[in-house]
Amino acid sequence: MKTPRLLALFFIVSCFNVSAVNAAEHHSGHGASSGGGGGESGCLKPQLTKFLPANLATVAPGSTFSFLAFNVSKPEQIEVTVKAIPVEVTTEDKESFYLVKGNLPANLVNTTARINIKVNAKNPRCNGENGWLVKISE
């Protein structure tokens, strides 16, 4: 009679433990890679979001752009290019993510260009890449 109760209690405790592990994994911010591990399971892929200006927006040459970078350990890992031209960016540490800002090259005129972002991590399996297109006017 006690065995079914013990099994039910064990099942409930196991469910709570799995939930706590998932919460810790997904809400760890950009400082998470300082812990142990190093395997693929300890790797959080960078998330690059909130691209401004919006995809396919028309902008002036030299315009400012920005995006948010989650799961990045150090801002030095972030590389940005526009039409294969390296772009210098500034980063603001917002504790759980970085706000990244830069300017489009002023010499790109009357063209469409991709703002390409690469995040290079220690482990190549943890690298990330994303980007978006903008239309640059005259």
mmCIF file with all atom_site columns, C-alpha atoms in Angstrom:
data_model
loop_
_atom_site.group_PDB
_atom_site.id
_atom_site.type_symbol
_atom_site.label_atom_id
_atom_site.label_alt_id
_atom_site.label_comp_id
_atom_site.label_asym_id
_atom_site.label_entity_id
_atom_site.label_seq_id
_atom_site.pdbx_PDB_ins_code
_atom_site.Cartn_x
_atom_site.Cartn_y
_atom_site.Cartn_z
_atom_site.occupancy
_atom_site.B_iso_or_equiv
_atom_site.pdbx_formal_charge
_atom_site.auth_seq_id
_atom_site.auth_comp_id
_atom_site.auth_asym_id
_atom_site.auth_atom_id
_atom_site.pdbx_PDB_model_num
ATOM 1   C CA . MET A 1 1   ? 0.000  0.000  0.000   1.00 0.00 ? 1   MET A CA 1
ATOM 2   C CA . LYS A 1 2   ? 2.879  2.393  0.747   1.00 0.00 ? 2   LYS A CA 1
ATOM 3   C CA . THR A 1 3   ? 4.694  1.606  -2.524  1.00 0.00 ? 3   THR A CA 1
ATOM 4   C CA . PRO A 1 4   ? 2.195  3.408  -4.839  1.00 0.00 ? 4   PRO A CA 1
ATOM 5   C CA . ARG A 1 5   ? 2.311  6.487  -2.611  1.00 0.00 ? 5   ARG A CA 1
ATOM 6   C CA . LEU A 1 6   ? 6.106  6.518  -2.624  1.00 0.00 ? 6   LEU A CA 1
ATOM 7   C CA . LEU A 1 7   ? 6.185  6.140  -6.409  1.00 0.00 ? 7   LEU A CA 1
ATOM 8   C CA . ALA A 1 8   ? 3.730  9.022  -6.836  1.00 0.00 ? 8   ALA A CA 1
ATOM 9   C CA . LEU A 1 9   ? 5.794  11.212 -4.490  1.00 0.00 ? 9   LEU A CA 1
ATOM 10  C CA . PHE A 1 10  ? 9.000  10.332 -6.350  1.00 0.00 ? 10  PHE A CA 1
ATOM 11  C CA . PHE A 1 11  ? 7.353  11.213 -9.685  1.00 0.00 ? 11  PHE A CA 1
ATOM 12  C CA . ILE A 1 12  ? 6.173  14.615 -8.396  1.00 0.00 ? 12  ILE A CA 1
ATOM 13  C CA . VAL A 1 13  ? 9.618  15.486 -6.997  1.00 0.00 ? 13  VAL A CA 1
ATOM 14  C CA . SER A 1 14  ? 11.255 14.467 -10.292 1.00 0.00 ? 14  SER A CA 1
ATOM 15  C CA . CYS A 1 15  ? 8.948  16.768 -12.269 1.00 0.00 ? 15  CYS A CA 1
ATOM 16  C CA . PHE A 1 16  ? 9.856  19.777 -10.102 1.00 0.00 ? 16  PHE A CA 1
ATOM 17  C CA . ASN A 1 17  ? 13.560 19.046 -10.499 1.00 0.00 ? 17  ASN A CA 1
ATOM 18  C CA . VAL A 1 18  ? 13.326 18.965 -14.326 1.00 0.00 ? 18  VAL A CA 1
ATOM 19  C CA . SER A 1 19  ? 11.442 22.286 -14.306 1.00 0.00 ? 19  SER A CA 1
ATOM 20  C CA . ALA A 1 20  ? 14.126 23.950 -12.172 1.00 0.00 ? 20  ALA A CA 1
ATOM 21  C CA . VAL A 1 21  ? 16.913 22.737 -14.476 1.00 0.00 ? 21  VAL A CA 1
ATOM 22  C CA . ASN A 1 22  ? 15.095 24.070 -17.575 1.00 0.00 ? 22  ASN A CA 1
ATOM 23  C CA . ALA A 1 23  ? 14.478 27.449 -15.923 1.00 0.00 ? 23  ALA A CA 1
ATOM 24  C CA . ALA A 1 24  ? 18.134 27.810 -14.954 1.00 0.00 ? 24  ALA A CA 1
ATOM 25  C CA . GLU A 1 25  ? 19.279 26.875 -18.455 1.00 0.00 ? 25  GLU A CA 1
ATOM 26  C CA . HIS A 1 26  ? 17.044 29.333 -20.320 1.00 0.00 ? 26  HIS A CA 1
ATOM 27  C CA . HIS A 1 27  ? 17.307 32.347 -17.997 1.00 0.00 ? 27  HIS A CA 1
ATOM 28  C CA . SER A 1 28  ? 21.025 32.446 -17.350 1.00 0.00 ? 28  SER A CA 1
ATOM 29  C CA . GLY A 1 29  ? 21.924 35.584 -19.363 1.00 0.00 ? 29  GLY A CA 1
ATOM 30  C CA . HIS A 1 30  ? 25.262 36.192 -21.047 1.00 0.00 ? 30  HIS A CA 1
ATOM 31  C CA . GLY A 1 31  ? 27.340 35.130 -18.034 1.00 0.00 ? 31  GLY A CA 1
ATOM 32  C CA . ALA A 1 32  ? 26.304 31.488 -18.332 1.00 0.00 ? 32  ALA A CA 1
ATOM 33  C CA . SER A 1 33  ? 29.332 30.292 -20.244 1.00 0.00 ? 33  SER A CA 1
ATOM 34  C CA . SER A 1 34  ? 31.649 30.998 -17.288 1.00 0.00 ? 34  SER A CA 1
ATOM 35  C CA . GLY A 1 35  ? 30.544 27.756 -15.617 1.00 0.00 ? 35  GLY A CA 1
ATOM 36  C CA . GLY A 1 36  ? 31.813 24.258 -16.223 1.00 0.00 ? 36  GLY A CA 1
ATOM 37  C CA . GLY A 1 37  ? 30.676 21.980 -18.977 1.00 0.00 ? 37  GLY A CA 1
ATOM 38  C CA . GLY A 1 38  ? 32.026 22.938 -22.360 1.00 0.00 ? 38  GLY A CA 1
ATOM 39  C CA . GLY A 1 39  ? 30.113 20.240 -24.175 1.00 0.00 ? 39  GLY A CA 1
ATOM 40  C CA . GLU A 1 40  ? 27.312 20.863 -26.596 1.00 0.00 ? 40  GLU A CA 1
ATOM 41  C CA . SER A 1 41  ? 24.765 20.591 -23.786 1.00 0.00 ? 41  SER A CA 1
ATOM 42  C CA . GLY A 1 42  ? 26.452 23.514 -21.938 1.00 0.00 ? 42  GLY A CA 1
ATOM 43  C CA . CYS A 1 43  ? 26.238 25.712 -25.016 1.00 0.00 ? 43  CYS A CA 1
ATOM 44  C CA . LEU A 1 44  ? 23.670 28.463 -25.381 1.00 0.00 ? 44  LEU A CA 1
ATOM 45  C CA . LYS A 1 45  ? 23.441 29.714 -28.961 1.00 0.00 ? 45  LYS A CA 1
ATOM 46  C CA . PRO A 1 46  ? 23.513 33.507 -29.269 1.00 0.00 ? 46  PRO A CA 1
ATOM 47  C CA . GLN A 1 47  ? 20.151 35.127 -29.968 1.00 0.00 ? 47  GLN A CA 1
ATOM 48  C CA . LEU A 1 48  ? 20.214 38.255 -32.116 1.00 0.00 ? 48  LEU A CA 1
ATOM 49  C CA . THR A 1 49  ? 16.920 40.177 -32.164 1.00 0.00 ? 49  THR A CA 1
ATOM 50  C CA . LYS A 1 50  ? 15.146 43.570 -32.322 1.00 0.00 ? 50  LYS A CA 1
ATOM 51  C CA . PHE A 1 51  ? 16.833 44.772 -35.513 1.00 0.00 ? 51  PHE A CA 1
ATOM 52  C CA . LEU A 1 52  ? 16.458 48.520 -36.161 1.00 0.00 ? 52  LEU A CA 1
ATOM 53  C CA . PRO A 1 53  ? 15.755 49.848 -38.710 1.00 0.00 ? 53  PRO A CA 1
ATOM 54  C CA . ALA A 1 54  ? 13.319 47.123 -39.702 1.00 0.00 ? 54  ALA A CA 1
ATOM 55  C CA . ASN A 1 55  ? 14.039 44.563 -42.416 1.00 0.00 ? 55  ASN A CA 1
ATOM 56  C CA . LEU A 1 56  ? 13.864 46.139 -45.916 1.00 0.00 ? 56  LEU A CA 1
ATOM 57  C CA . ALA A 1 57  ? 13.444 49.681 -44.508 1.00 0.00 ? 57  ALA A CA 1
ATOM 58  C CA . THR A 1 58  ? 14.787 52.528 -46.661 1.00 0.00 ? 58  THR A CA 1
ATOM 59  C CA . VAL A 1 59  ? 17.523 54.492 -44.871 1.00 0.00 ? 59  VAL A CA 1
ATOM 60  C CA . ALA A 1 60  ? 20.052 57.220 -45.653 1.00 0.00 ? 60  ALA A CA 1
ATOM 61  C CA . PRO A 1 61  ? 23.762 56.435 -46.153 1.00 0.00 ? 61  PRO A CA 1
ATOM 62  C CA . GLY A 1 62  ? 25.608 56.370 -42.808 1.00 0.00 ? 62  GLY A CA 1
ATOM 63  C CA . SER A 1 63  ? 22.410 55.698 -40.821 1.00 0.00 ? 63  SER A CA 1
ATOM 64  C CA . THR A 1 64  ? 22.505 54.195 -37.354 1.00 0.00 ? 64  THR A CA 1
ATOM 65  C CA . PHE A 1 65  ? 21.417 50.595 -36.780 1.00 0.00 ? 65  PHE A CA 1
ATOM 66  C CA . SER A 1 66  ? 21.008 48.560 -33.600 1.00 0.00 ? 66  SER A CA 1
ATOM 67  C CA . PHE A 1 67  ? 20.119 45.102 -32.310 1.00 0.00 ? 67  PHE A CA 1
ATOM 68  C CA . LEU A 1 68  ? 20.061 43.070 -29.109 1.00 0.00 ? 68  LEU A CA 1
ATOM 69  C CA . ALA A 1 69  ? 22.458 40.181 -28.456 1.00 0.00 ? 69  ALA A CA 1
ATOM 70  C CA . PHE A 1 70  ? 21.532 37.548 -25.862 1.00 0.00 ? 70  PHE A CA 1
ATOM 71  C CA . ASN A 1 71  ? 23.735 34.652 -24.652 1.00 0.00 ? 71  ASN A CA 1
ATOM 72  C CA . VAL A 1 72  ? 26.990 36.429 -25.552 1.00 0.00 ? 72  VAL A CA 1
ATOM 73  C CA . SER A 1 73  ? 29.827 36.231 -23.004 1.00 0.00 ? 73  SER A CA 1
ATOM 74  C CA . LYS A 1 74  ? 31.922 39.175 -24.202 1.00 0.00 ? 74  LYS A CA 1
ATOM 75  C CA . PRO A 1 75  ? 31.132 42.009 -26.631 1.00 0.00 ? 75  PRO A CA 1
ATOM 76  C CA . GLU A 1 76  ? 34.422 41.313 -28.443 1.00 0.00 ? 76  GLU A CA 1
ATOM 77  C CA . GLN A 1 77  ? 32.799 38.147 -29.822 1.00 0.00 ? 77  GLN A CA 1
ATOM 78  C CA . ILE A 1 78  ? 30.405 40.217 -31.965 1.00 0.00 ? 78  ILE A CA 1
ATOM 79  C CA . GLU A 1 79  ? 31.489 41.045 -35.522 1.00 0.00 ? 79  GLU A CA 1
ATOM 80  C CA . VAL A 1 80  ? 29.356 43.126 -37.899 1.00 0.00 ? 80  VAL A CA 1
ATOM 81  C CA . THR A 1 81  ? 29.812 43.596 -41.645 1.00 0.00 ? 81  THR A CA 1
ATOM 82  C CA . VAL A 1 82  ? 27.755 45.411 -44.263 1.00 0.00 ? 82  VAL A CA 1
ATOM 83  C CA . LYS A 1 83  ? 28.353 44.202 -47.843 1.00 0.00 ? 83  LYS A CA 1
ATOM 84  C CA . ALA A 1 84  ? 31.565 42.540 -46.544 1.00 0.00 ? 84  ALA A CA 1
ATOM 85  C CA . ILE A 1 85  ? 32.768 45.885 -45.106 1.00 0.00 ? 85  ILE A CA 1
ATOM 86  C CA . PRO A 1 86  ? 33.669 45.572 -41.394 1.00 0.00 ? 86  PRO A CA 1
ATOM 87  C CA . VAL A 1 87  ? 31.664 47.980 -39.235 1.00 0.00 ? 87  VAL A CA 1
ATOM 88  C CA . GLU A 1 88  ? 32.758 49.276 -35.842 1.00 0.00 ? 88  GLU A CA 1
ATOM 89  C CA . VAL A 1 89  ? 30.057 48.837 -33.200 1.00 0.00 ? 89  VAL A CA 1
ATOM 90  C CA . THR A 1 90  ? 29.509 49.979 -29.631 1.00 0.00 ? 90  THR A CA 1
ATOM 91  C CA . THR A 1 91  ? 27.938 47.774 -26.987 1.00 0.00 ? 91  THR A CA 1
ATOM 92  C CA . GLU A 1 92  ? 26.032 48.524 -23.801 1.00 0.00 ? 92  GLU A CA 1
ATOM 93  C CA . ASP A 1 93  ? 25.847 45.805 -21.170 1.00 0.00 ? 93  ASP A CA 1
ATOM 94  C CA . LYS A 1 94  ? 22.225 45.561 -20.038 1.00 0.00 ? 94  LYS A CA 1
ATOM 95  C CA . GLU A 1 95  ? 23.022 42.704 -17.579 1.00 0.00 ? 95  GLU A CA 1
ATOM 96  C CA . SER A 1 96  ? 21.167 39.924 -19.409 1.00 0.00 ? 96  SER A CA 1
ATOM 97  C CA . PHE A 1 97  ? 21.948 41.092 -22.975 1.00 0.00 ? 97  PHE A CA 1
ATOM 98  C CA . TYR A 1 98  ? 23.984 43.587 -24.994 1.00 0.00 ? 98  TYR A CA 1
ATOM 99  C CA . LEU A 1 99  ? 22.561 46.543 -26.908 1.00 0.00 ? 99  LEU A CA 1
ATOM 100 C CA . VAL A 1 100 ? 24.725 46.839 -30.030 1.00 0.00 ? 100 VAL A CA 1
ATOM 101 C CA . LYS A 1 101 ? 24.842 49.999 -32.186 1.00 0.00 ? 101 LYS A CA 1
ATOM 102 C CA . GLY A 1 102 ? 26.696 50.958 -35.338 1.00 0.00 ? 102 GLY A CA 1
ATOM 103 C CA . ASN A 1 103 ? 26.512 53.097 -38.482 1.00 0.00 ? 103 ASN A CA 1
ATOM 104 C CA . LEU A 1 104 ? 26.159 51.976 -42.083 1.00 0.00 ? 104 LEU A CA 1
ATOM 105 C CA . PRO A 1 105 ? 29.161 52.843 -44.280 1.00 0.00 ? 105 PRO A CA 1
ATOM 106 C CA . ALA A 1 106 ? 28.615 56.330 -45.751 1.00 0.00 ? 106 ALA A CA 1
ATOM 107 C CA . ASN A 1 107 ? 29.996 55.263 -49.143 1.00 0.00 ? 107 ASN A CA 1
ATOM 108 C CA . LEU A 1 108 ? 27.148 52.776 -49.727 1.00 0.00 ? 108 LEU A CA 1
ATOM 109 C CA . VAL A 1 109 ? 24.582 54.698 -51.778 1.00 0.00 ? 109 VAL A CA 1
ATOM 110 C CA . ASN A 1 110 ? 21.503 53.643 -53.756 1.00 0.00 ? 110 ASN A CA 1
ATOM 111 C CA . THR A 1 111 ? 21.839 49.946 -52.964 1.00 0.00 ? 111 THR A CA 1
ATOM 112 C CA . THR A 1 112 ? 20.444 47.157 -50.825 1.00 0.00 ? 112 THR A CA 1
ATOM 113 C CA . ALA A 1 113 ? 22.796 45.854 -48.150 1.00 0.00 ? 113 ALA A CA 1
ATOM 114 C CA . ARG A 1 114 ? 22.762 43.085 -45.583 1.00 0.00 ? 114 ARG A CA 1
ATOM 115 C CA . ILE A 1 115 ? 23.812 43.928 -42.046 1.00 0.00 ? 115 ILE A CA 1
ATOM 116 C CA . ASN A 1 116 ? 25.484 40.633 -41.153 1.00 0.00 ? 116 ASN A CA 1
ATOM 117 C CA . ILE A 1 117 ? 26.236 39.686 -37.548 1.00 0.00 ? 117 ILE A CA 1
ATOM 118 C CA . LYS A 1 118 ? 28.551 36.877 -36.425 1.00 0.00 ? 118 LYS A CA 1
ATOM 119 C CA . VAL A 1 119 ? 29.168 35.829 -32.837 1.00 0.00 ? 119 VAL A CA 1
ATOM 120 C CA . ASN A 1 120 ? 32.353 33.801 -32.411 1.00 0.00 ? 120 ASN A CA 1
ATOM 121 C CA . ALA A 1 121 ? 32.359 31.682 -29.250 1.00 0.00 ? 121 ALA A CA 1
ATOM 122 C CA . LYS A 1 122 ? 35.169 29.563 -27.786 1.00 0.00 ? 122 LYS A CA 1
ATOM 123 C CA . ASN A 1 123 ? 33.380 26.449 -28.962 1.00 0.00 ? 123 ASN A CA 1
ATOM 124 C CA . PRO A 1 124 ? 32.603 26.651 -32.722 1.00 0.00 ? 124 PRO A CA 1
ATOM 125 C CA . ARG A 1 125 ? 29.332 24.765 -32.133 1.00 0.00 ? 125 ARG A CA 1
ATOM 126 C CA . CYS A 1 126 ? 28.174 27.734 -30.020 1.00 0.00 ? 126 CYS A CA 1
ATOM 127 C CA . ASN A 1 127 ? 28.739 30.338 -32.765 1.00 0.00 ? 127 ASN A CA 1
ATOM 128 C CA . GLY A 1 128 ? 25.791 32.334 -34.035 1.00 0.00 ? 128 GLY A CA 1
ATOM 129 C CA . GLU A 1 129 ? 24.955 34.324 -37.153 1.00 0.00 ? 129 GLU A CA 1
ATOM 130 C CA . ASN A 1 130 ? 22.042 36.495 -38.231 1.00 0.00 ? 130 ASN A CA 1
ATOM 131 C CA . GLY A 1 131 ? 21.289 39.704 -40.058 1.00 0.00 ? 131 GLY A CA 1
ATOM 132 C CA . TRP A 1 132 ? 18.806 41.705 -42.109 1.00 0.00 ? 132 TRP A CA 1
ATOM 133 C CA . LEU A 1 133 ? 18.483 43.777 -45.261 1.00 0.00 ? 133 LEU A CA 1
ATOM 134 C CA . VAL A 1 134 ? 18.138 47.539 -45.601 1.00 0.00 ? 134 VAL A CA 1
ATOM 135 C CA . LYS A 1 135 ? 17.648 49.690 -48.684 1.00 0.00 ? 135 LYS A CA 1
ATOM 136 C CA . ILE A 1 136 ? 20.126 52.563 -48.731 1.00 0.00 ? 136 ILE A CA 1
ATOM 137 C CA . SER A 1 137 ? 18.900 55.673 -50.582 1.00 0.00 ? 137 SER A CA 1
ATOM 138 C CA . GLU A 1 138 ? 20.929 58.315 -52.401 1.00 0.00 ? 138 GLU A CA 1
#
